[in-house]
Amino acid sequence: MNIDAFVNWINTHYITYRQRYLMQREDGNGYSTINKPLHDGLLKAHLEQNITIGVFAGRLITKFICFDVDAREDAQAVTRDLIELLIIKYGLSAANILLSASGSKGYHVELFFDEPITLQAAKQFYVIVLHDLSVTSNVVELRPTAQGVKLPLS
């Protein structure tokens, strides 16, 4: 798959809002919100590992849910339990789940939808999953929200 195909994949699976985006600071310590339109050239630079980009949800919709597992020393176990729950209890296909490192604290477990869903529906599902997983939002956070989320493959 060439880089343009990966850009198309990110557009198809992640992007619902282009008016602002996140960019990792040069020192690697956190992200800055960039209040300019996100364009495909930035996605290409992200995939070429020249910069690290994050995205926000649309105002009312999203194409994906990210479970941001920040459990530090328990991150692997929580992530494994989360993926098993999503596949076994909820019948989700492993093909619709992407696992990636979120940084130094844990993992992103992302689910993709054929059609955009409302942020309200995403949050309702998130709350149910956390209850079934017996963890709190301090351990697993919901993304994308007003906080945004780092794209994978950077």
CSV table of N, CA and C in Angstrom, one decimal:
chain,number,residue,atom,x,y,z
A,1,MET,N,0.9,-1.2,0.0
A,1,MET,CA,0.0,0.0,0.0
A,1,MET,C,0.9,1.2,0.0
A,2,ASN,N,0.7,2.2,-0.9
A,2,ASN,CA,1.5,3.4,-0.9
A,2,ASN,C,1.0,4.4,0.0
A,3,ILE,N,1.7,5.5,0.2
A,3,ILE,CA,1.4,6.5,1.2
A,3,ILE,C,0.0,7.2,0.9
A,4,ASP,N,-0.3,7.4,-0.3
A,4,ASP,CA,-1.6,8.0,-0.7
A,4,ASP,C,-2.7,7.1,-0.3
A,5,ALA,N,-2.6,5.8,-0.3
A,5,ALA,CA,-3.6,4.9,0.1
A,5,ALA,C,-3.8,5.0,1.6
A,6,PHE,N,-2.7,5.1,2.4
A,6,PHE,CA,-2.8,5.3,3.8
A,6,PHE,C,-3.5,6.6,4.2
A,7,VAL,N,-3.2,7.7,3.4
A,7,VAL,CA,-3.8,8.9,3.7
A,7,VAL,C,-5.3,8.8,3.4
A,8,ASN,N,-5.7,8.1,2.4
A,8,ASN,CA,-7.1,7.8,2.1
A,8,ASN,C,-7.8,7.0,3.2
A,9,TRP,N,-7.0,6.0,3.8
A,9,TRP,CA,-7.5,5.1,4.9
A,9,TRP,C,-7.7,6.0,6.1
A,10,ILE,N,-6.8,6.9,6.4
A,10,ILE,CA,-7.0,7.8,7.6
A,10,ILE,C,-8.3,8.7,7.4
A,11,ASN,N,-8.4,9.2,6.2
A,11,ASN,CA,-9.5,10.1,5.9
A,11,ASN,C,-10.8,9.3,6.0
A,12,THR,N,-10.9,8.1,5.6
A,12,THR,CA,-12.1,7.2,5.6
A,12,THR,C,-12.4,6.8,7.0
A,13,HIS,N,-11.4,6.5,7.9
A,13,HIS,CA,-11.7,5.9,9.2
A,13,HIS,C,-11.6,6.9,10.3
A,14,TYR,N,-11.0,8.1,10.2
A,14,TYR,CA,-10.8,9.0,11.3
A,14,TYR,C,-11.4,10.4,11.1
A,15,ILE,N,-11.3,11.0,10.0
A,15,ILE,CA,-11.6,12.4,9.8
A,15,ILE,C,-13.0,12.7,9.7
A,16,THR,N,-13.6,13.5,10.6
A,16,THR,CA,-14.9,14.1,10.5
A,16,THR,C,-14.8,15.6,10.7
A,17,TYR,N,-13.7,16.1,11.1
A,17,TYR,CA,-13.6,17.5,11.5
A,17,TYR,C,-12.2,18.0,11.1
A,18,ARG,N,-12.1,19.0,10.2
A,18,ARG,CA,-10.8,19.4,9.7
A,18,ARG,C,-10.4,20.9,10.1
A,19,GLN,N,-11.2,21.5,10.9
A,19,GLN,CA,-11.0,22.9,11.2
A,19,GLN,C,-9.8,23.2,12.2
A,20,ARG,N,-9.4,22.2,12.9
A,20,ARG,CA,-8.3,22.3,13.8
A,20,ARG,C,-7.7,20.9,14.0
A,21,TYR,N,-6.5,20.8,14.5
A,21,TYR,CA,-5.9,19.5,14.8
A,21,TYR,C,-4.8,19.7,15.9
A,22,LEU,N,-4.3,18.6,16.3
A,22,LEU,CA,-3.2,18.5,17.3
A,22,LEU,C,-1.9,18.3,16.6
A,23,MET,N,-0.8,18.9,17.1
A,23,MET,CA,0.5,18.6,16.6
A,23,MET,C,1.4,18.4,17.8
A,24,GLN,N,2.1,17.3,17.8
A,24,GLN,CA,3.1,17.1,18.9
A,24,GLN,C,4.2,18.1,18.9
A,25,ARG,N,4.5,18.6,20.1
A,25,ARG,CA,5.5,19.6,20.2
A,25,ARG,C,6.9,19.0,19.9
A,26,GLU,N,7.8,19.9,19.4
A,26,GLU,CA,9.1,19.4,18.9
A,26,GLU,C,9.9,18.7,20.0
A,27,ASP,N,9.7,19.1,21.3
A,27,ASP,CA,10.4,18.5,22.4
A,27,ASP,C,9.7,17.1,22.8
A,28,GLY,N,8.6,16.8,22.1
A,28,GLY,CA,7.9,15.6,22.4
A,28,GLY,C,7.1,15.6,23.7
A,29,ASN,N,7.0,16.7,24.4
A,29,ASN,CA,6.3,16.9,25.6
A,29,ASN,C,4.9,17.5,25.3
A,30,GLY,N,4.0,16.7,24.9
A,30,GLY,CA,2.6,17.1,24.8
A,30,GLY,C,2.3,17.6,23.3
A,31,TYR,N,1.1,18.1,23.2
A,31,TYR,CA,0.6,18.6,21.9
A,31,TYR,C,0.1,20.0,22.0
A,32,SER,N,0.1,20.6,20.8
A,32,SER,CA,-0.5,22.0,20.7
A,32,SER,C,-1.6,21.9,19.8
A,33,THR,N,-2.7,22.6,20.1
A,33,THR,CA,-3.8,22.7,19.1
A,33,THR,C,-3.5,23.7,18.1
A,34,ILE,N,-3.6,23.3,16.8
A,34,ILE,CA,-3.4,24.2,15.7
A,34,ILE,C,-4.8,24.6,15.1
A,35,ASN,N,-5.1,25.8,15.1
A,35,ASN,CA,-6.4,26.3,14.7
A,35,ASN,C,-6.3,26.7,13.2
A,36,LYS,N,-5.9,25.7,12.4
A,36,LYS,CA,-5.9,25.8,10.9
A,36,LYS,C,-6.5,24.6,10.4
A,37,PRO,N,-6.9,24.6,9.1
A,37,PRO,CA,-7.5,23.3,8.6
A,37,PRO,C,-6.5,22.2,8.4
A,38,LEU,N,-6.9,21.0,8.7
A,38,LEU,CA,-6.1,19.8,8.5
A,38,LEU,C,-6.2,19.4,7.1
A,39,HIS,N,-5.1,19.3,6.4
A,39,HIS,CA,-5.1,18.9,5.0
A,39,HIS,C,-4.2,17.6,4.8
A,40,ASP,N,-4.4,17.0,3.7
A,40,ASP,CA,-3.8,15.7,3.4
A,40,ASP,C,-2.3,15.8,3.4
A,41,GLY,N,-1.7,16.9,3.1
A,41,GLY,CA,-0.2,17.1,3.2
A,41,GLY,C,0.3,16.8,4.6
A,42,LEU,N,-0.5,17.3,5.6
A,42,LEU,CA,-0.1,17.0,7.0
A,42,LEU,C,-0.3,15.6,7.4
A,43,LEU,N,-1.3,14.9,6.8
A,43,LEU,CA,-1.5,13.5,7.1
A,43,LEU,C,-0.3,12.7,6.5
A,44,LYS,N,0.1,13.1,5.3
A,44,LYS,CA,1.3,12.5,4.6
A,44,LYS,C,2.5,12.7,5.5
A,45,ALA,N,2.8,13.9,6.0
A,45,ALA,CA,4.0,14.1,6.8
A,45,ALA,C,3.9,13.3,8.1
A,46,HIS,N,2.7,13.1,8.6
A,46,HIS,CA,2.5,12.3,9.8
A,46,HIS,C,2.9,10.8,9.5
A,47,LEU,N,2.4,10.3,8.4
A,47,LEU,CA,2.7,8.9,8.0
A,47,LEU,C,4.2,8.7,7.6
A,48,GLU,N,4.8,9.8,7.2
A,48,GLU,CA,6.3,9.7,6.9
A,48,GLU,C,7.1,10.0,8.1
A,49,GLN,N,6.4,10.1,9.3
A,49,GLN,CA,7.0,10.3,10.6
A,49,GLN,C,7.9,11.6,10.7
A,50,ASN,N,7.5,12.6,10.0
A,50,ASN,CA,8.1,13.9,10.1
A,50,ASN,C,7.4,14.7,11.2
A,51,ILE,N,6.2,14.5,11.4
A,51,ILE,CA,5.4,15.2,12.5
A,51,ILE,C,4.4,14.2,13.1
A,52,THR,N,3.8,14.5,14.2
A,52,THR,CA,2.8,13.6,14.8
A,52,THR,C,1.5,14.5,14.9
A,53,ILE,N,0.5,14.0,14.4
A,53,ILE,CA,-0.8,14.7,14.3
A,53,ILE,C,-1.9,14.0,15.1
A,54,GLY,N,-2.8,14.8,15.7
A,54,GLY,CA,-3.9,14.2,16.3
A,54,GLY,C,-5.2,14.9,15.8
A,55,VAL,N,-6.3,14.3,15.9
A,55,VAL,CA,-7.6,14.8,15.4
A,55,VAL,C,-8.6,14.9,16.5
A,56,PHE,N,-9.6,15.7,16.2
A,56,PHE,CA,-10.8,15.9,17.1
A,56,PHE,C,-12.0,15.3,16.4
A,57,ALA,N,-13.0,15.0,17.2
A,57,ALA,CA,-14.3,14.5,16.6
A,57,ALA,C,-15.0,15.7,15.9
A,58,GLY,N,-15.9,15.3,15.1
A,58,GLY,CA,-16.8,16.4,14.5
A,58,GLY,C,-17.6,17.0,15.6
A,59,ARG,N,-18.4,18.0,15.3
A,59,ARG,CA,-19.2,18.6,16.4
A,59,ARG,C,-20.2,17.7,17.0
A,60,LEU,N,-20.7,16.8,16.2
A,60,LEU,CA,-21.8,15.9,16.7
A,60,LEU,C,-21.5,14.4,16.4
A,61,ILE,N,-20.5,14.2,15.5
A,61,ILE,CA,-20.4,12.8,15.0
A,61,ILE,C,-18.9,12.4,15.1
A,62,THR,N,-18.7,11.1,15.0
A,62,THR,CA,-17.4,10.5,14.9
A,62,THR,C,-17.5,9.2,14.0
A,63,LYS,N,-16.4,8.9,13.4
A,63,LYS,CA,-16.3,7.6,12.6
A,63,LYS,C,-15.6,6.5,13.4
A,64,PHE,N,-15.1,6.8,14.6
A,64,PHE,CA,-14.5,5.8,15.4
A,64,PHE,C,-14.6,6.2,16.9
A,65,ILE,N,-14.3,5.2,17.7
A,65,ILE,CA,-14.2,5.4,19.2
A,65,ILE,C,-12.8,4.9,19.6
A,66,CYS,N,-12.1,5.7,20.4
A,66,CYS,CA,-10.8,5.3,20.9
A,66,CYS,C,-10.9,5.1,22.4
A,67,PHE,N,-10.6,3.9,22.9
A,67,PHE,CA,-10.5,3.7,24.3
A,67,PHE,C,-9.0,3.9,24.6
A,68,ASP,N,-8.7,5.0,25.3
A,68,ASP,CA,-7.3,5.4,25.6
A,68,ASP,C,-7.0,4.8,27.0
A,69,VAL,N,-6.3,3.7,26.9
A,69,VAL,CA,-5.9,2.9,28.2
A,69,VAL,C,-4.6,3.5,28.7
A,70,ASP,N,-4.8,4.2,29.9
A,70,ASP,CA,-3.6,4.9,30.6
A,70,ASP,C,-3.4,4.2,31.9
A,71,ALA,N,-3.3,2.9,31.9
A,71,ALA,CA,-3.2,2.2,33.2
A,71,ALA,C,-1.8,2.0,33.7
A,72,ARG,N,-0.8,2.5,33.0
A,72,ARG,CA,0.6,2.4,33.3
A,72,ARG,C,1.0,0.9,33.4
A,73,GLU,N,1.3,0.5,34.6
A,73,GLU,CA,1.8,-0.9,34.8
A,73,GLU,C,0.8,-2.0,34.5
A,74,ASP,N,-0.5,-1.6,34.5
A,74,ASP,CA,-1.6,-2.6,34.2
A,74,ASP,C,-2.1,-2.4,32.8
A,75,ALA,N,-1.5,-1.6,32.0
A,75,ALA,CA,-2.0,-1.3,30.7
A,75,ALA,C,-2.2,-2.5,29.8
A,76,GLN,N,-1.2,-3.4,29.8
A,76,GLN,CA,-1.3,-4.6,29.0
A,76,GLN,C,-2.5,-5.5,29.4
A,77,ALA,N,-2.7,-5.7,30.7
A,77,ALA,CA,-3.8,-6.5,31.1
A,77,ALA,C,-5.2,-5.9,30.8
A,78,VAL,N,-5.3,-4.6,31.1
A,78,VAL,CA,-6.5,-3.9,30.9
A,78,VAL,C,-6.8,-3.9,29.4
A,79,THR,N,-5.8,-3.7,28.5
A,79,THR,CA,-6.0,-3.6,27.1
A,79,THR,C,-6.5,-5.0,26.6
A,80,ARG,N,-5.8,-6.1,27.1
A,80,ARG,CA,-6.2,-7.4,26.7
A,80,ARG,C,-7.7,-7.7,27.1
A,81,ASP,N,-8.0,-7.4,28.3
A,81,ASP,CA,-9.4,-7.6,28.8
A,81,ASP,C,-10.4,-6.8,28.0
A,82,LEU,N,-10.1,-5.6,27.6
A,82,LEU,CA,-10.9,-4.7,26.8
A,82,LEU,C,-11.2,-5.3,25.5
A,83,ILE,N,-10.1,-5.7,24.8
A,83,ILE,CA,-10.3,-6.3,23.5
A,83,ILE,C,-11.1,-7.6,23.5
A,84,GLU,N,-10.8,-8.5,24.5
A,84,GLU,CA,-11.6,-9.7,24.7
A,84,GLU,C,-13.1,-9.4,24.9
A,85,LEU,N,-13.4,-8.4,25.7
A,85,LEU,CA,-14.8,-8.0,26.0
A,85,LEU,C,-15.4,-7.5,24.7
A,86,LEU,N,-14.8,-6.7,23.9
A,86,LEU,CA,-15.3,-6.2,22.7
A,86,LEU,C,-15.7,-7.3,21.7
A,87,ILE,N,-14.8,-8.3,21.6
A,87,ILE,CA,-15.0,-9.3,20.7
A,87,ILE,C,-16.0,-10.4,21.2
A,88,ILE,N,-15.8,-10.8,22.4
A,88,ILE,CA,-16.6,-11.9,23.0
A,88,ILE,C,-18.0,-11.4,23.3
A,89,LYS,N,-18.1,-10.4,24.2
A,89,LYS,CA,-19.4,-9.9,24.7
A,89,LYS,C,-20.2,-9.2,23.6
A,90,TYR,N,-19.5,-8.3,22.9
A,90,TYR,CA,-20.2,-7.4,22.0
A,90,TYR,C,-20.2,-7.9,20.5
A,91,GLY,N,-19.4,-9.0,20.3
A,91,GLY,CA,-19.4,-9.6,19.0
A,91,GLY,C,-18.8,-8.7,17.9
A,92,LEU,N,-17.9,-7.8,18.3
A,92,LEU,CA,-17.2,-7.0,17.3
A,92,LEU,C,-16.1,-7.8,16.6
A,93,SER,N,-15.9,-7.5,15.3
A,93,SER,CA,-14.8,-8.2,14.6
A,93,SER,C,-13.5,-7.6,14.9
A,94,ALA,N,-12.5,-8.5,15.1
A,94,ALA,CA,-11.1,-8.0,15.3
A,94,ALA,C,-10.7,-7.1,14.2
A,95,ALA,N,-11.2,-7.3,13.0
A,95,ALA,CA,-10.8,-6.5,11.8
A,95,ALA,C,-11.3,-5.1,12.0
A,96,ASN,N,-12.2,-4.8,12.9
A,96,ASN,CA,-12.7,-3.4,13.1
A,96,ASN,C,-12.0,-2.8,14.3
A,97,ILE,N,-11.0,-3.4,14.9
A,97,ILE,CA,-10.3,-3.0,16.1
A,97,ILE,C,-8.9,-2.7,15.7
A,98,LEU,N,-8.4,-1.6,16.1
A,98,LEU,CA,-6.9,-1.2,15.9
A,98,LEU,C,-6.3,-1.0,17.2
A,99,LEU,N,-5.2,-1.7,17.5
A,99,LEU,CA,-4.4,-1.5,18.7
A,99,LEU,C,-3.2,-0.7,18.3
A,100,SER,N,-2.9,0.4,19.1
A,100,SER,CA,-1.6,1.1,18.9
A,100,SER,C,-1.1,1.6,20.2
A,101,ALA,N,0.2,1.9,20.3
A,101,ALA,CA,0.7,2.5,21.5
A,101,ALA,C,0.3,4.0,21.5
A,102,SER,N,-0.1,4.4,22.8
A,102,SER,CA,-0.6,5.8,22.9
A,102,SER,C,0.6,6.7,23.4
A,103,GLY,N,1.7,6.2,23.7
A,103,GLY,CA,2.8,6.9,24.2
A,103,GLY,C,3.4,6.1,25.3
A,104,SER,N,3.8,6.8,26.4
A,104,SER,CA,4.5,6.1,27.4
A,104,SER,C,3.6,5.4,28.5
A,105,LYS,N,2.3,5.7,28.4
A,105,LYS,CA,1.4,5.3,29.5
A,105,LYS,C,0.5,4.1,29.1
A,106,GLY,N,0.4,3.8,27.8
A,106,GLY,CA,-0.6,2.7,27.5
A,106,GLY,C,-0.8,2.5,26.1
A,107,TYR,N,-2.1,2.3,25.8
A,107,TYR,CA,-2.5,1.9,24.4
A,107,TYR,C,-3.8,2.6,24.0
A,108,HIS,N,-4.0,2.7,22.7
A,108,HIS,CA,-5.2,3.1,22.1
A,108,HIS,C,-5.9,1.8,21.5
A,109,VAL,N,-7.1,1.6,21.9
A,109,VAL,CA,-7.9,0.5,21.3
A,109,VAL,C,-9.0,1.3,20.5
A,110,GLU,N,-9.0,1.2,19.2
A,110,GLU,CA,-9.9,2.0,18.4
A,110,GLU,C,-10.9,1.1,17.6
A,111,LEU,N,-12.1,1.5,17.6
A,111,LEU,CA,-13.2,0.8,16.8
A,111,LEU,C,-13.7,1.7,15.7
A,112,PHE,N,-13.9,1.1,14.5
A,112,PHE,CA,-14.3,1.9,13.4
A,112,PHE,C,-15.7,1.4,13.0
A,113,PHE,N,-16.4,2.4,12.4
A,113,PHE,CA,-17.8,2.2,12.0
A,113,PHE,C,-18.0,2.4,10.6
A,114,ASP,N,-19.0,1.7,10.0
A,114,ASP,CA,-19.3,1.8,8.5
A,114,ASP,C,-19.8,3.2,8.2
A,115,GLU,N,-20.6,3.8,9.2
A,115,GLU,CA,-21.2,5.1,9.0
A,115,GLU,C,-20.8,5.9,10.3
A,116,PRO,N,-20.7,7.2,10.2
A,116,PRO,CA,-20.5,8.0,11.4
A,116,PRO,C,-21.6,7.8,12.4
A,117,ILE,N,-21.3,7.9,13.7
A,117,ILE,CA,-22.2,7.8,14.8
A,117,ILE,C,-22.2,9.1,15.6
A,118,THR,N,-23.2,9.3,16.4
A,118,THR,CA,-23.2,10.5,17.2
A,118,THR,C,-22.2,10.4,18.4
A,119,LEU,N,-21.7,11.5,18.8
A,119,LEU,CA,-20.8,11.5,20.0
A,119,LEU,C,-21.6,11.0,21.2
A,120,GLN,N,-22.9,11.3,21.3
A,120,GLN,CA,-23.7,10.8,22.4
A,120,GLN,C,-23.7,9.3,22.4
A,121,ALA,N,-23.9,8.7,21.2
A,121,ALA,CA,-24.0,7.2,21.2
A,121,ALA,C,-22.6,6.6,21.5
A,122,ALA,N,-21.5,7.3,21.1
A,122,ALA,CA,-20.2,6.8,21.4
A,122,ALA,C,-20.0,6.8,22.9
A,123,LYS,N,-20.4,7.9,23.5
A,123,LYS,CA,-20.2,8.0,25.0
A,123,LYS,C,-21.0,7.0,25.7
A,124,GLN,N,-22.3,6.8,25.3
A,124,GLN,CA,-23.1,5.8,26.0
A,124,GLN,C,-22.5,4.4,25.9
A,125,PHE,N,-21.9,4.0,24.7
A,125,PHE,CA,-21.3,2.7,24.6
A,125,PHE,C,-20.0,2.7,25.4
A,126,TYR,N,-19.3,3.7,25.5
A,126,TYR,CA,-18.1,3.8,26.3
A,126,TYR,C,-18.4,3.6,27.8
A,127,VAL,N,-19.4,4.2,28.3
A,127,VAL,CA,-19.8,4.1,29.7
A,127,VAL,C,-20.2,2.6,30.0
A,128,ILE,N,-21.0,2.0,29.1
A,128,ILE,CA,-21.4,0.6,29.3
A,128,ILE,C,-20.1,-0.3,29.3
A,129,VAL,N,-19.2,-0.1,28.3
A,129,VAL,CA,-18.0,-0.9,28.3
A,129,VAL,C,-17.2,-0.8,29.5
A,130,LEU,N,-17.0,0.4,30.0
A,130,LEU,CA,-16.2,0.6,31.3
A,130,LEU,C,-16.9,-0.1,32.4
A,131,HIS,N,-18.2,0.0,32.5
A,131,HIS,CA,-18.9,-0.7,33.6
A,131,HIS,C,-18.6,-2.2,33.5
A,132,ASP,N,-18.8,-2.8,32.3
A,132,ASP,CA,-18.5,-4.2,32.1
A,132,ASP,C,-17.1,-4.6,32.4
A,133,LEU,N,-16.2,-3.7,32.1
A,133,LEU,CA,-14.7,-3.9,32.3
A,133,LEU,C,-14.3,-3.7,33.8
A,134,SER,N,-15.2,-3.1,34.5
A,134,SER,CA,-15.0,-2.8,36.0
A,134,SER,C,-13.8,-1.8,36.1
A,135,VAL,N,-13.7,-0.8,35.3
A,135,VAL,CA,-12.6,0.2,35.4
A,135,VAL,C,-13.3,1.6,35.4
A,136,THR,N,-12.5,2.6,35.7
A,136,THR,CA,-13.1,3.9,35.7
A,136,THR,C,-12.5,4.7,34.5
A,137,SER,N,-13.0,5.9,34.4
A,137,SER,CA,-12.5,6.8,33.3
A,137,SER,C,-11.1,7.3,33.6
A,138,ASN,N,-10.6,7.1,34.8
A,138,ASN,CA,-9.2,7.4,35.1
A,138,ASN,C,-8.2,6.4,34.5
A,139,VAL,N,-8.7,5.2,34.2
A,139,VAL,CA,-7.9,4.1,33.7
A,139,VAL,C,-8.1,4.1,32.1
A,140,VAL,N,-9.3,4.2,31.7
A,140,VAL,CA,-9.6,4.2,30.2
A,140,VAL,C,-10.4,5.4,29.9
A,141,GLU,N,-9.8,6.3,29.1
A,141,GLU,CA,-10.5,7.5,28.7
A,141,GLU,C,-11.2,7.4,27.3
A,142,LEU,N,-12.2,8.2,27.0
A,142,LEU,CA,-12.8,8.2,25.7
A,142,LEU,C,-12.2,9.2,24.8
A,143,ARG,N,-11.9,8.9,23.6
A,143,ARG,CA,-11.5,9.8,22.6
A,143,ARG,C,-12.2,9.4,21.3
A,144,PRO,N,-12.3,10.2,20.3
A,144,PRO,CA,-12.0,11.6,20.3
A,144,PRO,C,-13.1,12.4,21.0
A,145,THR,N,-12.7,13.5,21.6
A,145,THR,CA,-13.6,14.4,22.3
A,145,THR,C,-13.1,15.8,22.1
A,146,ALA,N,-13.4,16.7,23.0
A,146,ALA,CA,-12.8,18.0,22.9
A,146,ALA,C,-11.3,17.9,23.1
A,147,GLN,N,-10.8,16.8,23.6
A,147,GLN,CA,-9.3,16.6,23.8
A,147,GLN,C,-8.6,16.1,22.6
A,148,GLY,N,-9.3,15.4,21.7
A,148,GLY,CA,-8.6,14.9,20.5
A,148,GLY,C,-7.8,13.6,20.8
A,149,VAL,N,-7.2,13.1,19.8
A,149,VAL,CA,-6.5,11.8,19.9
A,149,VAL,C,-5.4,11.8,18.8
A,150,LYS,N,-4.2,11.2,19.2
A,150,LYS,CA,-3.1,11.0,18.2
A,150,LYS,C,-3.5,10.0,17.2
A,151,LEU,N,-3.2,10.3,16.0
A,151,LEU,CA,-3.4,9.3,14.9
A,151,LEU,C,-2.3,8.2,15.0
A,152,PRO,N,-2.7,7.0,14.6
A,152,PRO,CA,-1.6,5.9,14.6
A,152,PRO,C,-0.7,6.1,13.5
A,153,LEU,N,0.3,5.2,13.4
A,153,LEU,CA,1.3,5.1,12.4
A,153,LEU,C,2.3,6.3,12.3
A,154,SER,N,2.5,6.9,13.4
A,154,SER,CA,3.5,8.0,13.3
A,154,SER,C,4.8,7.6,13.9
